[in-house]
mmCIF file of C-alpha atoms in Angstrom:
data_model
loop_
_atom_site.group_PDB
_atom_site.id
_atom_site.type_symbol
_atom_site.label_atom_id
_atom_site.label_comp_id
_atom_site.label_asym_id
_atom_site.label_seq_id
_atom_site.Cartn_x
_atom_site.Cartn_y
_atom_site.Cartn_z
ATOM 1 C CA UNK A 41 44.363 -20.308 -40.544
ATOM 2 C CA UNK A 42 41.499 -19.959 -38.133
ATOM 3 C CA UNK A 43 38.214 -21.587 -37.196
ATOM 4 C CA UNK A 44 34.799 -20.256 -38.119
ATOM 5 C CA UNK A 45 33.396 -20.922 -34.613
ATOM 6 C CA UNK A 46 34.405 -22.353 -31.242
ATOM 7 C CA UNK A 47 35.338 -26.032 -31.656
ATOM 8 C CA UNK A 48 32.470 -27.537 -29.686
ATOM 9 C CA UNK A 49 31.688 -31.241 -29.591
ATOM 10 C CA UNK A 50 28.671 -31.871 -31.823
ATOM 11 C CA UNK A 51 29.164 -28.777 -34.019
ATOM 12 C CA UNK A 52 28.199 -29.944 -37.522
ATOM 13 C CA UNK A 53 29.087 -26.589 -39.097
ATOM 14 C CA UNK A 54 32.632 -26.230 -37.711
ATOM 15 C CA UNK A 55 35.152 -25.339 -40.407
ATOM 16 C CA UNK A 56 38.728 -24.278 -40.986
ATOM 17 C CA UNK A 57 39.144 -20.962 -42.799
ATOM 18 C CA UNK A 58 42.150 -19.360 -44.439
ATOM 19 C CA UNK A 59 42.480 -15.809 -45.682
ATOM 20 C CA UNK A 60 45.957 -15.895 -47.196
ATOM 21 C CA UNK A 61 45.984 -19.125 -49.188
ATOM 22 C CA UNK A 62 47.383 -19.367 -52.701
ATOM 23 C CA UNK A 63 44.720 -17.964 -55.020
ATOM 24 C CA UNK A 64 42.403 -20.405 -56.811
ATOM 25 C CA UNK A 65 44.268 -23.410 -55.456
ATOM 26 C CA UNK A 66 43.384 -26.865 -54.272
ATOM 27 C CA UNK A 67 44.691 -27.963 -50.924
ATOM 28 C CA UNK A 68 44.437 -30.480 -48.162
ATOM 29 C CA UNK A 69 44.126 -29.988 -44.401
ATOM 30 C CA UNK A 70 45.568 -32.525 -41.997
ATOM 31 C CA UNK A 71 44.654 -32.675 -38.306
ATOM 32 C CA UNK A 72 47.012 -34.574 -35.999
ATOM 33 C CA UNK A 73 46.949 -35.215 -32.273
ATOM 34 C CA UNK A 74 50.713 -34.533 -32.170
ATOM 35 C CA UNK A 75 52.392 -31.167 -32.683
ATOM 36 C CA UNK A 76 55.873 -30.681 -34.123
ATOM 37 C CA UNK A 77 56.996 -27.552 -32.256
ATOM 38 C CA UNK A 78 60.272 -27.097 -34.105
ATOM 39 C CA UNK A 79 58.904 -28.016 -37.533
ATOM 40 C CA UNK A 80 60.408 -30.743 -39.666
ATOM 41 C CA UNK A 81 60.255 -32.304 -43.110
ATOM 42 C CA UNK A 82 60.001 -36.059 -42.397
ATOM 43 C CA UNK A 83 58.722 -36.818 -45.905
ATOM 44 C CA UNK A 84 61.493 -34.796 -47.636
ATOM 45 C CA UNK A 85 59.004 -32.760 -49.687
ATOM 46 C CA UNK A 86 60.569 -29.367 -48.984
ATOM 47 C CA UNK A 87 57.755 -28.170 -46.707
ATOM 48 C CA UNK A 88 57.902 -27.652 -42.946
ATOM 49 C CA UNK A 89 55.378 -29.688 -40.998
ATOM 50 C CA UNK A 90 54.074 -28.243 -37.737
ATOM 51 C CA UNK A 91 52.097 -31.430 -37.122
ATOM 52 C CA UNK A 92 53.501 -34.798 -36.161
ATOM 53 C CA UNK A 93 52.344 -37.166 -38.852
ATOM 54 C CA UNK A 94 54.751 -40.023 -38.194
ATOM 55 C CA UNK A 95 54.101 -40.170 -34.434
ATOM 56 C CA UNK A 96 50.375 -39.351 -34.484
ATOM 57 C CA UNK A 97 47.830 -41.743 -33.073
ATOM 58 C CA UNK A 98 45.081 -39.850 -34.904
ATOM 59 C CA UNK A 99 45.249 -38.239 -38.340
ATOM 60 C CA UNK A 100 42.285 -36.714 -40.133
ATOM 61 C CA UNK A 101 42.399 -35.193 -43.610
ATOM 62 C CA UNK A 102 39.966 -33.123 -45.611
ATOM 63 C CA UNK A 103 40.121 -31.046 -48.790
ATOM 64 C CA UNK A 104 40.205 -27.255 -48.926
ATOM 65 C CA UNK A 105 39.888 -24.974 -51.971
ATOM 66 C CA UNK A 106 40.678 -21.277 -52.207
ATOM 67 C CA UNK A 107 38.883 -18.682 -54.275
ATOM 68 C CA UNK A 108 40.505 -16.042 -56.532
ATOM 69 C CA UNK A 109 41.126 -13.759 -53.510
ATOM 70 C CA UNK A 110 42.944 -16.486 -51.517
ATOM 71 C CA UNK A 111 40.091 -17.115 -49.071
ATOM 72 C CA UNK A 112 39.337 -20.745 -48.275
ATOM 73 C CA UNK A 113 36.785 -22.704 -46.252
ATOM 74 C CA UNK A 114 37.014 -26.390 -45.316
ATOM 75 C CA UNK A 115 34.084 -28.002 -43.496
ATOM 76 C CA UNK A 116 35.283 -30.107 -40.537
ATOM 77 C CA UNK A 117 32.170 -31.191 -38.634
ATOM 78 C CA UNK A 118 32.842 -32.312 -35.070
ATOM 79 C CA UNK A 119 31.005 -35.500 -34.056
ATOM 80 C CA UNK A 120 28.637 -35.428 -31.094
ATOM 81 C CA UNK A 121 30.861 -37.632 -28.946
ATOM 82 C CA UNK A 122 31.419 -36.374 -25.362
ATOM 83 C CA UNK A 123 34.680 -38.365 -25.170
ATOM 84 C CA UNK A 124 36.204 -35.854 -27.629
ATOM 85 C CA UNK A 125 35.937 -32.952 -25.141
ATOM 86 C CA UNK A 126 39.381 -31.723 -24.161
ATOM 87 C CA UNK A 127 41.218 -33.347 -27.087
ATOM 88 C CA UNK A 128 43.597 -31.061 -28.928
ATOM 89 C CA UNK A 129 44.302 -31.343 -32.637
ATOM 90 C CA UNK A 130 46.914 -29.485 -34.633
ATOM 91 C CA UNK A 131 45.768 -28.552 -38.122
ATOM 92 C CA UNK A 132 47.935 -27.574 -41.069
ATOM 93 C CA UNK A 133 46.989 -26.926 -44.669
ATOM 94 C CA UNK A 134 49.003 -27.846 -47.730
ATOM 95 C CA UNK A 135 48.465 -26.235 -51.117
ATOM 96 C CA UNK A 136 49.462 -27.033 -54.673
ATOM 97 C CA UNK A 137 51.392 -24.063 -56.030
ATOM 98 C CA UNK A 138 49.774 -22.394 -58.995
ATOM 99 C CA UNK A 139 51.932 -21.967 -62.119
ATOM 100 C CA UNK A 140 54.300 -19.054 -61.657
ATOM 101 C CA UNK A 141 54.290 -19.194 -57.828
ATOM 102 C CA UNK A 142 57.761 -19.221 -56.338
ATOM 103 C CA UNK A 143 57.040 -19.060 -52.608
ATOM 104 C CA UNK A 144 58.417 -22.490 -51.725
ATOM 105 C CA UNK A 145 61.394 -24.678 -52.621
ATOM 106 C CA UNK A 146 59.210 -27.769 -52.181
ATOM 107 C CA UNK A 147 59.962 -30.747 -54.396
ATOM 108 C CA UNK A 148 56.284 -31.464 -55.020
ATOM 109 C CA UNK A 149 55.283 -27.830 -55.762
ATOM 110 C CA UNK A 150 53.584 -27.528 -52.359
ATOM 111 C CA UNK A 151 53.255 -24.690 -49.872
ATOM 112 C CA UNK A 152 51.993 -24.999 -46.315
ATOM 113 C CA UNK A 153 50.395 -22.948 -43.568
ATOM 114 C CA UNK A 154 51.932 -22.440 -40.147
ATOM 115 C CA UNK A 155 49.138 -24.404 -38.529
ATOM 116 C CA UNK A 156 46.358 -24.047 -36.014
ATOM 117 C CA UNK A 157 45.743 -25.589 -32.595
ATOM 118 C CA UNK A 158 42.152 -26.661 -31.882
ATOM 119 C CA UNK A 159 41.029 -27.911 -28.451
ATOM 120 C CA UNK A 160 37.556 -29.433 -28.518
ATOM 121 C CA UNK A 161 35.131 -27.980 -25.983
ATOM 122 C CA UNK A 162 32.223 -29.839 -24.376
#
């Protein structure tokens, strides 16, 4: 996972991009203000979370869809709010496994990214 541009406050075209997502899959990105450095599975879904969802004070979610090559783009516009400058969010994507995929032992047929750290710039 990566960003398409620097994460500047007021950037309406900021987005999360992925180049190695499951092909032609639907997914969901979650941004949390808490990172889980060791990785855990607090929801017992069989996927490792690199974001703290149970201890977060802020959680933001948005859909992401990959194309047949595994490239994905998820718009995540950043509001023009100067108070956001300096905030760090940890973003992770979760994908529904396509039929025949065997890359995860997840209970809910999910796979996840390793995550991305995004610090908002003024």
